[in-house]
CSV table of C-alpha atoms and ligand atoms in Angstrom, one decimal:
chain,number,residue,atom,x,y,z
A,12,MET,CA,66.4,110.2,125.8
A,13,GLN,CA,63.9,112.0,123.6
A,14,GLY,CA,63.8,112.1,119.8
A,15,LEU,CA,66.0,109.2,118.9
A,16,LYS,CA,63.4,107.7,116.6
A,17,LEU,CA,65.8,105.5,114.6
A,18,THR,CA,68.8,105.4,116.8
A,19,ALA,CA,67.3,104.2,120.1
A,20,ARG,CA,67.6,100.6,121.1
A,21,SER,CA,64.5,98.5,120.4
A,22,ASP,CA,63.4,94.9,120.7
A,23,LYS,CA,65.2,94.2,117.4
A,24,PRO,CA,68.7,92.7,117.5
A,25,ARG,CA,71.7,95.1,117.6
A,26,THR,CA,72.7,96.4,114.2
A,27,VAL,CA,75.7,94.9,112.4
A,28,VAL,CA,77.4,97.2,110.0
A,29,GLU,CA,79.3,95.5,107.2
A,30,ALA,CA,81.9,96.8,104.8
A,31,GLY,CA,83.4,94.0,102.8
A,32,PRO,CA,85.0,91.6,105.3
A,33,LEU,CA,84.7,94.2,108.1
A,34,ARG,CA,81.8,93.5,110.5
A,35,LEU,CA,81.0,95.9,113.3
A,36,GLY,CA,78.6,94.8,116.0
A,37,ALA,CA,79.3,91.1,115.6
A,38,GLY,CA,82.5,89.9,117.1
A,39,PHE,CA,85.4,92.3,117.7
A,40,ALA,CA,87.0,94.4,114.9
A,41,VAL,CA,90.3,96.2,114.8
A,42,ILE,CA,90.8,99.1,112.4
A,43,ALA,CA,94.4,100.3,112.2
A,44,GLY,CA,96.8,102.5,110.2
A,45,PRO,CA,98.5,105.8,110.2
A,46,CYS,CA,97.0,109.1,111.1
A,47,SER,CA,97.7,110.4,107.7
A,48,VAL,CA,98.6,108.9,104.3
A,49,GLU,CA,102.1,110.3,103.7
A,50,SER,CA,103.4,108.3,100.7
A,51,GLU,CA,102.8,105.1,98.9
A,52,LEU,CA,105.8,103.4,100.6
A,53,GLN,CA,104.6,104.6,104.0
A,54,LEU,CA,101.1,103.4,103.6
A,55,LEU,CA,101.9,100.1,102.0
A,56,THR,CA,104.5,99.3,104.7
A,57,ILE,CA,102.0,100.0,107.5
A,58,ALA,CA,99.1,98.3,105.6
A,59,ARG,CA,101.1,95.1,105.3
A,60,ALA,CA,102.2,95.2,109.0
A,61,VAL,CA,98.7,95.8,110.3
A,62,LYS,CA,97.3,93.1,108.1
A,63,ALA,CA,99.9,90.6,109.3
A,64,ALA,CA,99.0,91.6,112.9
A,65,GLY,CA,95.4,90.7,112.3
A,66,ALA,CA,93.7,94.0,111.6
A,67,ASP,CA,90.3,93.9,110.0
A,68,ALA,CA,90.4,97.3,108.2
A,69,LEU,CA,93.0,100.0,107.3
A,70,ARG,CA,92.6,103.6,108.3
A,71,GLY,CA,94.5,106.6,106.8
A,72,GLY,CA,93.7,110.3,106.5
A,73,ALA,CA,93.6,111.9,103.1
A,74,PHE,CA,92.0,115.2,104.4
A,75,LYS,CA,93.3,116.2,107.9
A,76,PRO,CA,91.5,118.5,110.3
A,77,ARG,CA,94.5,120.3,111.7
A,78,THR,CA,94.5,123.0,114.4
A,79,SER,CA,97.0,125.1,112.5
A,80,PRO,CA,96.4,126.0,108.8
A,81,TYR,CA,100.2,125.6,108.3
A,82,ALA,CA,100.2,121.9,109.5
A,83,PHE,CA,100.1,119.0,107.0
A,84,GLN,CA,96.6,119.0,105.5
A,85,GLY,CA,96.7,115.6,103.8
A,86,LEU,CA,97.4,114.4,100.3
A,87,GLY,CA,93.8,114.4,99.2
A,88,LEU,CA,93.1,112.5,95.9
A,89,LYS,CA,96.7,111.2,95.8
A,90,ALA,CA,96.1,109.6,99.3
A,91,LEU,CA,92.9,108.0,98.1
A,92,LYS,CA,94.6,106.4,95.2
A,93,ILE,CA,97.3,105.1,97.5
A,94,LEU,CA,94.6,103.7,99.9
A,95,GLU,CA,92.9,102.0,96.9
A,96,LYS,CA,96.2,100.4,96.0
A,97,ALA,CA,96.6,99.2,99.6
A,98,ARG,CA,93.1,97.6,99.6
A,99,ARG,CA,93.9,95.9,96.3
A,100,GLU,CA,97.1,94.4,97.8
A,101,THR,CA,95.9,93.5,101.3
A,102,GLY,CA,92.1,93.1,100.9
A,103,LEU,CA,91.6,95.3,103.9
A,104,PRO,CA,88.6,97.7,103.7
A,105,ILE,CA,89.5,101.4,103.9
A,106,VAL,CA,88.3,103.9,106.4
A,107,THR,CA,89.0,107.6,105.8
A,108,GLU,CA,87.8,110.9,107.1
A,109,VAL,CA,85.7,113.4,105.0
A,110,LEU,CA,85.8,117.0,106.1
A,111,ASP,CA,83.6,118.7,103.5
A,112,PRO,CA,80.1,117.8,102.3
A,113,ARG,CA,81.2,118.4,98.7
A,114,ASP,CA,83.7,115.6,99.0
A,115,VAL,CA,81.3,112.9,100.2
A,116,SER,CA,80.1,111.6,96.9
A,117,TRP,CA,83.4,111.3,95.1
A,118,VAL,CA,85.4,110.1,98.1
A,119,SER,CA,82.8,107.3,98.5
A,120,GLU,CA,84.0,105.9,95.2
A,121,PHE,CA,87.4,105.2,96.7
A,122,VAL,CA,86.8,104.0,100.2
A,123,ASP,CA,84.6,101.6,102.2
A,124,VAL,CA,83.8,103.6,105.4
A,125,LEU,CA,83.6,107.4,105.7
A,126,GLN,CA,84.8,108.8,109.0
A,127,VAL,CA,83.2,111.9,110.4
A,128,GLY,CA,85.7,113.3,112.9
A,129,ALA,CA,85.3,114.7,116.3
A,130,ARG,CA,85.5,118.3,115.1
A,131,ASN,CA,82.7,117.7,112.6
A,132,MET,CA,80.3,115.7,114.8
A,133,GLN,CA,77.8,118.6,114.6
A,134,ASN,CA,78.5,119.7,111.1
A,135,PHE,CA,74.9,119.1,110.1
A,136,SER,CA,75.4,119.6,106.4
A,137,LEU,CA,78.1,116.9,106.5
A,138,LEU,CA,75.9,114.5,108.5
A,139,LYS,CA,73.0,115.0,106.0
A,140,GLU,CA,75.3,114.4,103.1
A,141,VAL,CA,76.8,111.1,104.4
A,142,GLY,CA,73.2,110.2,105.4
A,143,LYS,CA,72.2,110.5,101.7
A,144,GLY,CA,74.8,108.0,100.7
A,145,SER,CA,75.1,104.3,101.4
A,146,ARG,CA,78.7,104.0,102.7
A,147,PRO,CA,79.0,103.1,106.4
A,148,VAL,CA,79.8,106.1,108.5
A,149,LEU,CA,82.2,106.0,111.5
A,150,LEU,CA,80.9,108.8,113.7
A,151,LYS,CA,83.3,110.0,116.3
A,152,ARG,CA,82.1,111.7,119.4
A,153,GLY,CA,82.9,115.4,119.5
A,154,MET,CA,85.4,116.4,122.1
A,155,HIS,CA,82.9,118.7,123.7
A,156,SER,CA,79.8,116.7,123.1
A,157,THR,CA,77.4,114.8,125.4
A,158,ILE,CA,76.3,111.3,124.6
A,159,GLU,CA,72.8,112.8,123.8
A,160,GLU,CA,74.3,115.2,121.3
A,161,TRP,CA,76.3,112.5,119.8
A,162,LEU,CA,73.4,110.2,119.4
A,163,ASN,CA,71.4,113.0,117.8
A,164,SER,CA,74.1,113.4,115.3
A,165,ALA,CA,73.7,109.7,114.5
A,166,GLU,CA,70.0,110.3,114.2
A,167,TYR,CA,70.7,112.9,111.5
A,168,ILE,CA,72.5,110.2,109.4
A,169,LEU,CA,69.9,107.6,110.0
A,170,SER,CA,67.0,110.0,109.3
A,171,ALA,CA,68.6,111.0,106.0
A,172,GLY,CA,68.4,107.4,104.9
A,173,ASN,CA,71.7,105.7,105.8
A,174,PRO,CA,71.3,103.2,108.6
A,175,ARG,CA,75.0,102.1,108.5
A,176,VAL,CA,76.4,104.1,111.4
A,177,ILE,CA,79.3,103.0,113.7
A,178,LEU,CA,79.8,105.2,116.8
A,179,CYS,CA,83.3,105.8,118.1
A,180,GLU,CA,84.3,107.1,121.5
A,181,ARG,CA,87.6,109.1,121.1
A,182,GLY,CA,87.9,111.0,124.4
A,183,ILE,CA,86.5,114.3,125.6
A,184,ARG,CA,88.1,117.5,126.9
A,185,THR,CA,88.2,117.8,130.6
A,186,PHE,CA,90.4,119.7,133.1
A,187,GLU,CA,92.9,116.8,132.9
A,188,VAL,CA,96.0,117.5,130.7
A,189,TYR,CA,98.2,114.5,131.4
A,190,SER,CA,96.4,112.7,128.7
A,191,ARG,CA,95.4,114.4,125.4
A,192,ASN,CA,91.7,113.7,126.1
A,193,THR,CA,89.8,111.9,128.8
A,194,LEU,CA,88.6,108.6,127.3
A,195,ASP,CA,85.1,108.1,128.5
A,196,LEU,CA,84.8,104.4,128.6
A,197,SER,CA,81.5,104.6,130.4
A,198,ALA,CA,80.1,105.8,127.1
A,199,VAL,CA,80.5,102.3,125.8
A,200,PRO,CA,77.9,100.6,128.0
A,201,ALA,CA,75.8,103.7,127.9
A,202,VAL,CA,75.6,103.7,124.1
A,203,ARG,CA,74.9,100.0,124.2
A,204,GLU,CA,71.9,100.5,126.5
A,205,LEU,CA,70.6,103.5,124.6
A,206,THR,CA,71.1,102.4,121.0
A,207,HIS,CA,71.2,99.4,118.6
A,208,LEU,CA,74.3,100.8,116.8
A,209,PRO,CA,77.8,99.3,117.1
A,210,ILE,CA,80.3,101.2,119.2
A,211,ILE,CA,84.1,101.2,119.0
A,212,VAL,CA,86.8,103.0,120.9
A,213,ASP,CA,89.8,105.1,119.7
A,214,PRO,CA,92.5,104.8,122.5
A,215,THR,CA,95.0,106.7,120.3
A,216,HIS,CA,93.2,110.1,120.3
A,217,GLY,CA,91.5,109.2,123.6
A,218,THR,CA,94.8,109.2,125.4
A,219,GLY,CA,97.5,110.7,123.1
A,220,ARG,CA,100.1,108.6,125.0
A,221,ILE,CA,101.6,105.4,123.9
A,222,SER,CA,101.8,104.0,127.4
A,223,LEU,CA,98.1,104.4,128.0
A,224,ILE,CA,96.9,102.8,124.7
A,225,GLU,CA,97.1,99.2,125.6
A,226,PRO,CA,95.5,99.4,129.1
A,227,MET,CA,92.7,101.5,127.8
A,228,SER,CA,92.2,99.1,124.8
A,229,LEU,CA,91.9,96.2,127.2
A,230,ALA,CA,89.5,98.2,129.4
A,231,ALA,CA,87.4,99.0,126.2
A,232,VAL,CA,87.0,95.3,125.5
A,233,ALA,CA,85.9,94.7,129.1
A,234,ALA,CA,83.4,97.6,128.8
A,235,GLY,CA,81.7,95.9,125.8
A,236,SER,CA,83.3,97.7,122.8
A,237,ASP,CA,82.7,96.2,119.4
A,238,GLY,CA,86.1,97.1,118.2
A,239,LEU,CA,89.1,99.6,118.3
A,240,ILE,CA,90.6,102.1,115.9
A,241,VAL,CA,94.3,102.5,116.5
A,242,GLU,CA,97.1,104.6,114.9
A,243,VAL,CA,100.2,102.7,113.8
A,244,HIS,CA,103.4,104.1,112.1
A,245,HIS,CA,106.6,102.3,111.3
A,246,HIS,CA,108.6,105.6,112.0
A,247,PRO,CA,106.4,107.5,114.4
A,248,GLU,CA,109.1,110.1,115.0
A,249,GLU,CA,108.8,111.1,111.3
A,250,ALA,CA,105.0,111.0,111.1
A,251,LEU,CA,103.5,114.2,109.6
A,252,SER,CA,100.6,114.1,112.2
A,253,ASP,CA,100.1,112.6,115.6
A,254,LYS,CA,103.6,111.3,116.0
A,255,ALA,CA,103.4,111.1,119.8
A,256,GLN,CA,100.7,108.5,119.8
A,257,ALA,CA,101.4,106.1,117.0
A,258,LEU,CA,102.2,102.5,117.9
A,259,LEU,CA,105.1,100.7,116.2
A,260,PRO,CA,103.9,97.6,114.2
A,261,ALA,CA,105.4,95.2,116.8
A,262,ALA,CA,103.6,96.9,119.7
A,263,PHE,CA,100.4,96.9,117.6
A,264,ALA,CA,100.7,93.2,117.0
A,265,ALA,CA,101.2,92.5,120.7
A,266,LEU,CA,98.1,94.7,121.4
A,267,VAL,CA,95.9,92.7,119.0
A,268,ARG,CA,97.0,89.4,120.7
A,269,ARG,CA,96.1,90.7,124.1
A,270,VAL,CA,92.9,92.4,123.1
A,271,ARG,CA,91.7,89.2,121.4
A,272,ALA,CA,92.7,87.1,124.5
A,273,VAL,CA,90.7,89.5,126.8
A,274,ARG,CA,87.8,89.4,124.4
A,275,SER,CA,87.7,85.6,124.6
A,276,CYS,CA,87.6,85.8,128.4
A,277,VAL,CA,84.8,88.3,128.3
A,278,GLU,CA,82.8,86.1,125.9
A,279,ALA,CA,83.4,83.1,128.1
A,280,LEU,CA,82.0,85.0,131.1
A,281,SER,CA,78.8,86.3,129.4
B,396,LIG,C1,91.9,111.0,113.3
B,396,LIG,O1,91.3,109.9,113.3
B,396,LIG,O2,93.1,111.1,112.8
B,396,LIG,C2,91.3,112.2,113.9
B,396,LIG,C3,91.6,113.4,113.5
B,396,LIG,O3,90.4,111.9,114.9
B,396,LIG,P1,89.5,112.8,115.8
B,396,LIG,O4,88.4,113.4,114.9
B,396,LIG,O5,88.9,111.8,116.8
B,396,LIG,O6,90.3,113.9,116.4
B,397,LIG,MN1,95.3,111.2,114.2
């Protein structure tokens, strides 16, 4: 692959991206939380549950990229203040999405990791802006993007000066409609052979179906993923976004146990 001056794998060890206690690229990390921050009670309830289940970081959207302009768009600043409160209480580092380059600098004051979502993977102004900062960036694969395009987007961030990039496979659009997207788990070993960056998997958006989340999570571990990002909600039927795919806290806790068990087996084999 041409032109990946900073992203391509080299003789140096793989990059470990750290955000407080969260380490990506060394061991196995689980990021969990609701799709959107909806209220203080909602977020704190879910934050406590995912912490108890062994999550390493809390996710929650403050700015939501919705297909319809009439759908819930996120609570913005109010959500960021709630996320800060959850971090104070649980100690979990916070991951949240930024949609607009103008928000990167001030949102960085509130959170530990900035997510660039699938729809913005080739928003080059946004990539340059997060690249100018120092917050780690969780760069999701675009739903229509090849691995080469995705890695070039990572190159934008690295070449702007920020080496702290975590790649995230979240499924691509294919002719298949049974699952929301087609989770391309072959991207995990591919990214590992092509780059030095950590790679995680999002089985929630990758499948859009509760029943597929655990099998694909276990498969992601076997494929060499450095972690998972999973949506959890204590009342999924009332969630303001992505209600069909949020795990209940108990199901998430069971998932973490099984994922960690499979990870130990994989480590023992390697
Ligand atoms: C999300 O994480 O809630 C999200 C919108 O993800 P994606 O960009 O992968 O669709
Ligand atoms: Mn979501």
